[in-house]
Amino acid sequence: METVMIVDDEKNYPPILSAILEEEGFETLTANSGREALDILKHADVDLVLTDMKMPSMDGIELLEHIKTDDQELPVIMMTAHGTVDKAVEAMQKGAYSYVLKPFDNERLVLYVNKAIAMYRVVKENRRLRDAVESQYSFGNIIGKSKAMHDVFETIRKVAPVNATVLIEGASGTGKELVAKSIHFNGPRRDEPFVAVNCSALAESLLESELFGHEKGAFTGAIAMKKGRFELAKGGTLFLDEIGELSPNLQIKLLRVLQEKAFERVGGVKPVTVDIRIVAATNKILKDEMQKGRFREDLFYRLNVVHIVLPLLKQRLEDIRLLTGHFIKKYAGEHNSTKPLTGINQEVERLFHDYNWPGNVRELENVIERAMVLCQGSQITVEGLPKEFKNSVYNTLHIEGIPADAQLDETLAMIEKKMLQRALKLTNNVQSQAAELLGVGKSGLNWKIKKFKLNTGSKH
């Protein structure tokens, strides 16, 4: 049963409206001011707000603005007298669903309420489905429905409850630290520290002190004993990012810690025992580094108890729609956006599928955040993409071999054929998906396939 909140400072209207709407099967809540209404909305599940326009302290438009800041899609119907119709129009421009004139016709009011409730019912169902999809295709903040990501999720689920050392390999921007955190926070050490250190960020002497700590007087400037990251991670997880950058000397010291569960601080002689889990990550292929003599074989096998390889974004293009939805939702909250962004338009989706994504998921996230700041409509468009991104895409998409004197019809036919071939390749010849990607009907796609005599493998 849906709930309608009625907001009016006139004492007679709320009980009358409540009686009308309750007879129609709705639950009702009443408030005598905008402030009271906002207090109710903090705790009550409301499906429609029916508010008077003219109220002291906070009028209907100000109340509308507050409501839309918290829930862009919650419908609001304004009640107004003839003399304030202009204000009602202003309210419509600011997101009100509709307005009714006082004194109003009961049947018309009920009609408006039913339409608004029906619309919001669809919105809530879409939210429920979206949340269900995100829950199905995510692990923590890692998003994906591709086979490659499904395999990653399964490995995380299996390894998180045990204490095995994990090695994560993947290019920059693929989410190695997110995976490390998912392993930690889904395991028995979740209530203990998660400590991260980038092994490529410091010189060897500084990194040694950062990892193992130092004793007072160990070197110039060591005016007091300092604990290192191994000690700070006591009982929890130490995440060693870019492990492939460790010097030979530090590789030996790390191997000893893994073998003996103990180390000495720089300048110290007393062993310090540690109980931590090690998760390491690298953007290098450590087997190659090992064969070239740059990474110790014994250390590699100590680290590589469980091995996770993260795919490039261009290897999981089917995840782009999920990822863009996730980032839009994330940055709508961070930037306090009131724009009803629903996603990316079809042109941007095609460009995203054709782009090489050298920066992987991190680059996609940056592109989405930038576009959300610049785009004014309900969808992210090409105009909101970085110039260098667009240039790269269009360089990728440019069609070679068109002579200067080419005729328009034959040129368009060539472009159309290449777009068809590209769409079929991207969708593995699944014609229904190719038709959706191109924005055409399936029958139209079939006709074009026959027109250009394309070999599709007959997948539907």
Coordinates of C-alpha atoms in Angstrom, one line a residue:
M1 CA 0.0 0.0 0.0
E2 CA 1.5 3.4 -1.1
T3 CA 1.8 6.3 1.2
V4 CA 0.9 10.0 0.4
M5 CA 2.1 12.8 2.6
I6 CA -0.2 15.9 2.7
V7 CA 1.4 19.2 3.6
D8 CA -0.8 22.2 4.3
D9 CA -0.9 24.9 7.0
E10 CA -4.7 25.2 6.6
K11 CA -6.3 22.9 9.2
N12 CA -9.3 21.9 7.1
Y13 CA -7.5 20.5 4.0
P14 CA -5.3 17.6 5.5
P15 CA -8.2 15.7 7.1
I16 CA -10.4 16.1 4.0
L17 CA -7.6 15.0 1.6
S18 CA -6.8 12.1 3.9
A19 CA -10.3 10.9 3.8
I20 CA -10.5 11.1 0.0
L21 CA -7.2 9.3 -0.5
E22 CA -7.7 6.6 2.1
E23 CA -11.0 5.8 0.5
E24 CA -8.9 5.1 -2.7
G25 CA -6.7 2.7 -0.8
F26 CA -3.7 4.9 0.1
E27 CA -2.1 5.4 3.5
T28 CA -1.7 9.1 4.4
L29 CA 0.6 11.2 6.6
T30 CA 0.0 14.9 7.3
A31 CA 2.2 17.8 8.1
N32 CA 1.3 21.4 8.8
S33 CA 4.6 22.9 7.5
G34 CA 7.5 22.3 5.2
R35 CA 9.8 21.7 8.1
E36 CA 7.6 19.1 9.7
A37 CA 7.3 17.4 6.3
L38 CA 11.1 17.2 5.9
D39 CA 11.3 15.7 9.4
I40 CA 8.8 13.0 8.5
L41 CA 10.6 12.2 5.2
K42 CA 13.7 11.4 7.2
H43 CA 12.0 8.4 8.8
A44 CA 8.9 7.5 6.7
D45 CA 8.7 5.7 3.4
V46 CA 6.6 8.1 1.3
D47 CA 5.6 7.5 -2.4
L48 CA 4.1 11.0 -3.1
V49 CA 4.0 14.4 -1.5
L50 CA 0.9 16.6 -2.0
T51 CA 1.8 20.1 -0.8
D52 CA 0.2 23.5 -0.7
M53 CA 2.1 26.2 -2.5
K54 CA 1.7 29.1 -0.1
M55 CA 2.8 28.4 3.4
P56 CA 4.6 30.5 6.0
S57 CA 8.3 30.0 6.8
M58 CA 8.9 27.5 4.0
D59 CA 6.7 27.6 0.9
G60 CA 5.9 24.8 -1.5
I61 CA 8.7 25.5 -3.9
E62 CA 11.4 25.6 -1.2
L63 CA 10.0 22.3 0.2
L64 CA 10.1 20.8 -3.4
E65 CA 13.8 21.8 -3.8
H66 CA 14.7 20.1 -0.5
I67 CA 12.8 17.0 -1.5
K68 CA 14.5 16.8 -4.9
T69 CA 17.9 17.2 -3.3
D70 CA 17.3 14.0 -1.4
D71 CA 15.3 12.0 -4.0
Q72 CA 15.2 13.4 -7.5
E73 CA 12.4 11.0 -8.5
L74 CA 9.9 11.3 -5.6
P75 CA 6.8 12.8 -7.2
V76 CA 5.5 16.1 -5.7
I77 CA 2.1 17.5 -6.6
M78 CA 1.5 21.2 -5.8
M79 CA -1.8 22.6 -4.6
T80 CA -2.3 26.2 -5.5
A81 CA -5.0 29.0 -5.8
H82 CA -5.7 30.8 -9.1
G83 CA -3.5 33.7 -8.1
T84 CA -0.3 31.6 -7.8
V85 CA -0.5 29.6 -11.0
D86 CA 2.8 31.2 -12.2
K87 CA 4.5 29.8 -9.1
A88 CA 3.0 26.4 -9.9
V89 CA 4.5 26.6 -13.4
E90 CA 7.9 27.5 -11.8
A91 CA 7.5 24.4 -9.5
M92 CA 6.9 22.2 -12.6
Q93 CA 10.1 23.5 -14.1
K94 CA 11.9 22.6 -10.9
G95 CA 10.7 19.0 -11.0
A96 CA 7.1 18.9 -9.6
Y97 CA 5.0 16.2 -11.1
S98 CA 1.9 18.3 -11.6
Y99 CA -0.3 20.9 -9.8
V100 CA -4.0 21.1 -8.9
L101 CA -6.0 24.3 -8.4
K102 CA -7.9 25.0 -5.1
P103 CA -10.8 24.3 -4.7
F104 CA -10.1 21.1 -6.7
D105 CA -12.2 18.5 -8.3
N106 CA -11.9 15.3 -6.3
E107 CA -11.8 13.0 -9.3
R108 CA -9.1 15.0 -11.0
L109 CA -7.0 15.0 -7.9
V110 CA -7.3 11.2 -7.5
L111 CA -6.4 10.8 -11.2
Y112 CA -3.2 12.8 -10.7
V113 CA -2.3 11.0 -7.6
N114 CA -2.8 7.6 -9.2
K115 CA -0.7 8.5 -12.2
A116 CA 2.1 9.9 -10.0
I117 CA 2.1 6.8 -7.8
A118 CA 2.2 4.5 -10.8
M119 CA 5.2 6.4 -12.2
Y120 CA 7.0 6.2 -8.9
R121 CA 6.2 2.5 -8.6
V122 CA 8.1 1.9 -11.8
V123 CA 11.0 4.0 -10.5
K124 CA 11.2 1.9 -7.3
E125 CA 11.1 -1.3 -9.3
N126 CA 13.9 -0.2 -11.5
R127 CA 15.9 0.8 -8.4
R128 CA 15.3 -2.7 -6.9
L129 CA 16.3 -4.4 -10.1
R130 CA 19.4 -2.2 -10.4
D131 CA 20.4 -3.0 -6.8
A132 CA 19.8 -6.7 -7.5
V133 CA 22.0 -6.6 -10.6
E134 CA 24.8 -4.7 -8.7
S135 CA 24.6 -7.2 -5.9
Q136 CA 24.7 -10.1 -8.3
Y137 CA 27.6 -8.7 -10.3
S138 CA 29.8 -7.1 -7.6
F139 CA 32.0 -8.1 -4.8
G140 CA 32.6 -5.1 -2.5
N141 CA 33.3 -2.2 -4.9
I142 CA 34.5 -4.5 -7.7
I143 CA 31.9 -4.6 -10.5
G144 CA 31.6 -7.0 -13.4
K145 CA 29.4 -9.7 -15.0
S146 CA 32.0 -11.0 -17.5
K147 CA 33.3 -14.5 -17.2
A148 CA 36.8 -13.2 -16.3
M149 CA 35.4 -11.2 -13.3
H150 CA 33.1 -14.0 -12.3
D151 CA 36.3 -16.1 -11.9
V152 CA 37.9 -13.4 -9.9
F153 CA 34.9 -13.2 -7.5
E154 CA 34.9 -17.0 -7.0
T155 CA 38.6 -16.9 -6.2
I156 CA 38.1 -14.1 -3.6
R157 CA 35.3 -16.0 -2.0
K158 CA 37.4 -19.1 -1.6
V159 CA 40.6 -17.4 -0.5
A160 CA 39.2 -14.7 1.9
P161 CA 38.3 -17.1 4.8
V162 CA 41.8 -18.7 4.9
N163 CA 45.2 -17.2 5.6
A164 CA 47.0 -18.0 2.4
T165 CA 49.3 -15.4 0.8
V166 CA 47.9 -14.0 -2.4
L167 CA 49.6 -12.6 -5.5
I168 CA 47.5 -10.3 -7.7
E169 CA 48.8 -9.5 -11.2
G170 CA 47.2 -6.9 -13.4
A171 CA 47.9 -3.7 -15.4
S172 CA 47.6 -0.3 -13.8
G173 CA 44.0 0.7 -13.2
T174 CA 42.5 -2.8 -13.1
G175 CA 41.6 -2.7 -9.4
K176 CA 44.4 -4.6 -7.6
E177 CA 44.0 -2.8 -4.3
L178 CA 40.2 -3.2 -4.4
V179 CA 40.7 -7.0 -4.7
A180 CA 43.2 -6.9 -1.8
K181 CA 40.7 -5.0 0.3
S182 CA 37.9 -7.4 -0.6
I183 CA 40.1 -10.4 0.5
H184 CA 40.8 -8.6 3.8
F185 CA 37.3 -7.3 4.6
N186 CA 35.6 -10.6 3.8
G187 CA 38.0 -12.7 5.9
P188 CA 38.6 -13.3 9.6
R189 CA 41.0 -10.4 9.9
R190 CA 38.4 -7.8 8.8
D191 CA 38.4 -6.1 12.3
E192 CA 42.2 -5.7 12.3
P193 CA 44.3 -3.2 10.2
F194 CA 44.6 -3.2 6.4
V195 CA 47.9 -1.5 5.7
A196 CA 49.1 -0.7 2.2
V197 CA 52.5 0.3 1.0
N198 CA 53.7 1.1 -2.6
C199 CA 57.0 -0.6 -3.1
S200 CA 57.9 1.7 -6.1
A201 CA 57.2 5.0 -4.3
L202 CA 60.4 5.1 -2.1
A203 CA 64.1 4.6 -2.5
E204 CA 65.5 1.4 -1.1
S205 CA 66.8 2.8 2.1
L206 CA 63.6 4.7 2.9
L207 CA 61.4 1.7 1.9
E208 CA 63.3 -0.6 4.2
S209 CA 62.6 1.7 7.2
E210 CA 59.0 2.1 6.0
L211 CA 58.5 -1.7 6.0
F212 CA 60.4 -2.8 9.0
G213 CA 60.7 0.4 11.1
H214 CA 64.0 1.5 12.8
E215 CA 65.6 1.9 16.2
K216 CA 66.6 5.2 17.7
G217 CA 69.9 6.3 16.3
A218 CA 69.9 3.8 13.4
F219 CA 70.7 6.6 11.0
T220 CA 71.0 10.4 11.0
G221 CA 67.5 11.8 11.8
A222 CA 66.3 8.7 13.6
I223 CA 65.6 10.5 16.9
A224 CA 63.1 7.8 18.1
M225 CA 62.1 4.3 17.5
K226 CA 59.6 4.0 14.7
K227 CA 57.4 1.0 13.9
G228 CA 57.2 -0.1 10.3
R229 CA 54.2 -1.2 8.2
F230 CA 54.7 -4.9 9.2
E231 CA 54.2 -4.0 12.9
L232 CA 51.4 -1.5 12.1
A233 CA 49.5 -4.3 10.3
K234 CA 49.7 -6.6 13.4
G235 CA 46.9 -9.2 13.2
G236 CA 45.6 -7.8 9.9
T237 CA 46.7 -7.6 6.3
L238 CA 49.8 -6.0 4.7
F239 CA 49.2 -5.1 1.0
L240 CA 52.5 -4.8 -0.8
D241 CA 51.7 -3.0 -4.1
E242 CA 54.1 -3.1 -7.0
I243 CA 56.1 -5.9 -5.4
G244 CA 58.0 -6.4 -8.7
E245 CA 59.9 -3.2 -7.9
L246 CA 61.6 -4.5 -4.8
S247 CA 65.4 -4.4 -4.8
P248 CA 67.3 -7.8 -4.5
N249 CA 68.3 -6.9 -0.9
L250 CA 64.7 -6.2 0.2
Q251 CA 63.5 -9.4 -1.7
I252 CA 65.8 -11.4 0.6
K253 CA 64.5 -9.6 3.8
L254 CA 60.9 -10.1 2.7
L255 CA 61.5 -13.8 2.0
R256 CA 62.9 -14.2 5.5
V257 CA 59.8 -12.6 7.0
L258 CA 57.6 -15.0 5.1
Q259 CA 59.6 -18.0 6.2
E260 CA 60.2 -17.1 9.8
K261 CA 57.4 -14.7 10.7
A262 CA 60.0 -12.3 12.2
F263 CA 62.3 -9.5 11.3
E264 CA 64.6 -6.9 12.8
R265 CA 64.0 -3.1 12.7
V266 CA 66.7 -1.1 10.9
G267 CA 69.6 -0.7 13.3
G268 CA 68.1 -3.4 15.6
V269 CA 69.2 -6.9 16.6
K270 CA 66.1 -8.1 18.5
P271 CA 63.7 -10.1 16.3
V272 CA 60.2 -8.8 16.1
T273 CA 57.5 -11.5 15.5
V274 CA 54.5 -10.7 13.3
D275 CA 51.1 -12.3 12.7
I276 CA 49.9 -10.8 9.4
R277 CA 48.5 -11.9 6.1
I278 CA 50.5 -10.8 3.0
V279 CA 48.7 -9.8 -0.2
A280 CA 51.1 -8.7 -3.0
A281 CA 50.3 -7.0 -6.3
T282 CA 52.2 -6.2 -9.4
N283 CA 51.7 -4.8 -12.9
K284 CA 54.6 -6.9 -14.1
I285 CA 54.5 -10.6 -15.0
L286 CA 56.7 -12.0 -12.2
K287 CA 57.5 -15.3 -14.0
D288 CA 59.1 -13.2 -16.8
E289 CA 61.0 -11.1 -14.2
M290 CA 62.1 -14.3 -12.5
Q291 CA 63.4 -15.8 -15.8
K292 CA 65.3 -12.5 -16.4
G293 CA 67.0 -12.8 -13.0
R294 CA 65.2 -9.7 -11.6
F295 CA 63.0 -11.5 -9.1
R296 CA 63.9 -14.3 -6.8
E297 CA 62.3 -17.7 -7.6
D298 CA 62.0 -18.7 -4.0
L299 CA 60.2 -15.4 -3.1
F300 CA 57.9 -15.8 -6.1
Y301 CA 56.7 -19.2 -4.9
R302 CA 56.2 -18.0 -1.4
L303 CA 54.0 -15.2 -2.7
N304 CA 52.2 -17.1 -5.4
V305 CA 50.2 -19.5 -3.1
V306 CA 47.0 -18.1 -4.7
H307 CA 47.3 -16.3 -8.0
I308 CA 44.7 -13.8 -9.2
V309 CA 45.1 -12.2 -12.7
L310 CA 42.9 -9.1 -13.3
P311 CA 41.7 -8.7 -16.9
L312 CA 42.2 -5.4 -18.9
L313 CA 39.0 -3.4 -19.4
K314 CA 39.2 -4.0 -23.2
Q315 CA 39.0 -7.7 -22.4
R316 CA 35.7 -7.3 -20.4
L317 CA 33.7 -4.8 -22.6
E318 CA 30.4 -6.3 -21.4
D319 CA 31.1 -4.8 -18.0
I320 CA 31.2 -1.2 -19.3
R321 CA 27.5 -0.6 -18.9
L322 CA 27.6 -1.9 -15.3
L323 CA 30.7 0.1 -14.4
T324 CA 29.4 3.4 -15.9
G325 CA 26.1 3.0 -13.9
H326 CA 28.1 2.3 -10.7
F327 CA 30.3 5.4 -11.2
I328 CA 27.4 7.7 -12.1
K329 CA 25.7 6.6 -8.9
K330 CA 28.9 7.2 -6.9
Y331 CA 29.7 10.7 -8.2
A332 CA 26.1 11.8 -8.2
G333 CA 26.4 11.6 -4.4
E334 CA 29.9 13.0 -4.1
H335 CA 29.2 16.0 -6.2
N336 CA 25.7 16.5 -4.7
S337 CA 24.4 16.3 -8.2
T338 CA 20.6 17.0 -8.6
K339 CA 20.8 16.3 -12.4
P340 CA 18.7 13.2 -13.2
L341 CA 21.6 11.4 -15.0
T342 CA 20.3 8.1 -16.3
G343 CA 23.5 6.8 -18.1
I344 CA 25.4 7.2 -21.3
N345 CA 23.8 7.7 -24.7
Q346 CA 24.1 5.2 -27.5
E347 CA 26.9 7.1 -29.3
V348 CA 29.0 7.2 -26.1
E349 CA 28.4 3.5 -25.5
R350 CA 29.7 2.7 -29.0
L351 CA 32.7 4.8 -28.5
F352 CA 33.4 3.2 -25.1
H353 CA 33.3 -0.2 -26.8
D354 CA 35.8 0.9 -29.5
Y355 CA 38.3 2.7 -27.2
N356 CA 41.4 0.8 -26.1
W357 CA 41.3 1.9 -22.4
P358 CA 45.0 2.0 -21.6
G359 CA 44.2 3.2 -18.1
N360 CA 41.6 0.5 -17.7
V361 CA 38.8 0.9 -15.1
R362 CA 40.5 3.9 -13.4
E363 CA 40.5 5.7 -16.7
L364 CA 36.8 4.9 -17.2
E365 CA 36.0 6.3 -13.7
N366 CA 37.9 9.5 -14.4
V367 CA 36.1 9.9 -17.8
I368 CA 32.7 9.4 -16.1
E369 CA 33.4 11.9 -13.2
R370 CA 34.5 14.6 -15.7
A371 CA 31.5 14.0 -18.0
M372 CA 29.1 14.3 -15.0
V373 CA 30.5 17.7 -14.2
L374 CA 30.2 19.0 -17.8
C375 CA 27.1 17.3 -19.2
Q376 CA 23.8 19.2 -18.6
G377 CA 21.2 16.7 -19.9
S378 CA 19.9 13.4 -18.6
Q379 CA 22.6 11.4 -20.3
I380 CA 26.4 11.6 -20.7
T381 CA 27.1 12.7 -24.3
V382 CA 30.2 12.9 -26.5
E383 CA 30.5 16.6 -25.7
G384 CA 31.4 15.7 -22.1
L385 CA 34.3 13.4 -23.0
P386 CA 37.9 14.6 -22.9
K387 CA 39.3 16.0 -26.1
E388 CA 42.2 13.6 -26.2
F389 CA 39.8 10.7 -25.5
K390 CA 37.6 11.7 -28.4
N391 CA 40.5 12.1 -30.7
S392 CA 41.8 8.7 -29.8
V393 CA 38.4 7.1 -30.4
Y394 CA 37.9 8.8 -33.7
N395 CA 41.4 7.9 -34.8
T396 CA 40.5 4.3 -33.9
L397 CA 37.2 4.5 -35.8
H398 CA 38.4 6.4 -38.9
I399 CA 37.8 4.6 -42.1
E400 CA 40.8 4.4 -44.4
G401 CA 40.9 4.2 -48.1
I402 CA 38.2 6.7 -49.0
P403 CA 39.4 8.7 -52.1
A404 CA 38.8 12.4 -52.3
D405 CA 36.4 12.0 -55.2
A406 CA 34.4 9.2 -53.6
Q407 CA 30.6 9.4 -54.1
L408 CA 28.4 9.9 -51.1
D409 CA 26.3 6.8 -51.6
E410 CA 29.2 4.4 -52.1
T411 CA 31.0 6.0 -49.2
L412 CA 28.0 5.7 -46.8
A413 CA 27.6 2.1 -47.9
M414 CA 31.2 1.3 -47.1
I415 CA 30.9 2.9 -43.7
E416 CA 27.6 1.1 -43.0
K417 CA 29.2 -2.2 -43.9
K418 CA 32.2 -1.6 -41.6
M419 CA 29.9 -0.6 -38.8
L420 CA 27.9 -3.8 -39.3
Q421 CA 31.1 -5.9 -39.3
R422 CA 32.3 -4.1 -36.2
A423 CA 29.1 -4.6 -34.3
L424 CA 28.9 -8.3 -35.2
K425 CA 32.5 -8.8 -34.1
L426 CA 31.9 -7.0 -30.7
T427 CA 28.9 -9.2 -30.0
N428 CA 30.4 -12.4 -31.2
N429 CA 27.9 -12.5 -34.1
V430 CA 24.9 -12.5 -31.7
Q431 CA 22.5 -10.6 -34.0
S432 CA 20.1 -9.4 -31.4
Q433 CA 22.9 -7.8 -29.4
A434 CA 24.4 -6.3 -32.6
A435 CA 21.0 -4.8 -33.5
E436 CA 20.7 -3.3 -30.0
L437 CA 24.3 -1.9 -30.3
L438 CA 23.6 -0.3 -33.6
G439 CA 20.1 1.0 -32.6
V440 CA 18.3 -0.9 -35.3
G441 CA 15.6 -3.5 -35.4
K442 CA 16.5 -7.1 -35.8
S443 CA 14.7 -7.4 -39.1
G444 CA 16.5 -4.4 -40.4
L445 CA 19.8 -5.9 -39.3
N446 CA 19.0 -9.1 -41.1
W447 CA 18.2 -7.2 -44.3
K448 CA 21.5 -5.3 -44.1
I449 CA 23.5 -8.5 -43.5
K450 CA 22.0 -10.0 -46.7
K451 CA 22.6 -6.8 -48.5
F452 CA 26.3 -6.8 -47.8
K453 CA 26.5 -10.7 -47.9
L454 CA 28.1 -10.8 -44.4
N455 CA 29.1 -14.1 -42.8
T456 CA 27.6 -14.2 -39.3
G457 CA 27.8 -17.8 -38.3
S458 CA 24.0 -17.7 -37.8
K459 CA 24.0 -16.7 -34.1
H460 CA 20.7 -15.0 -32.9

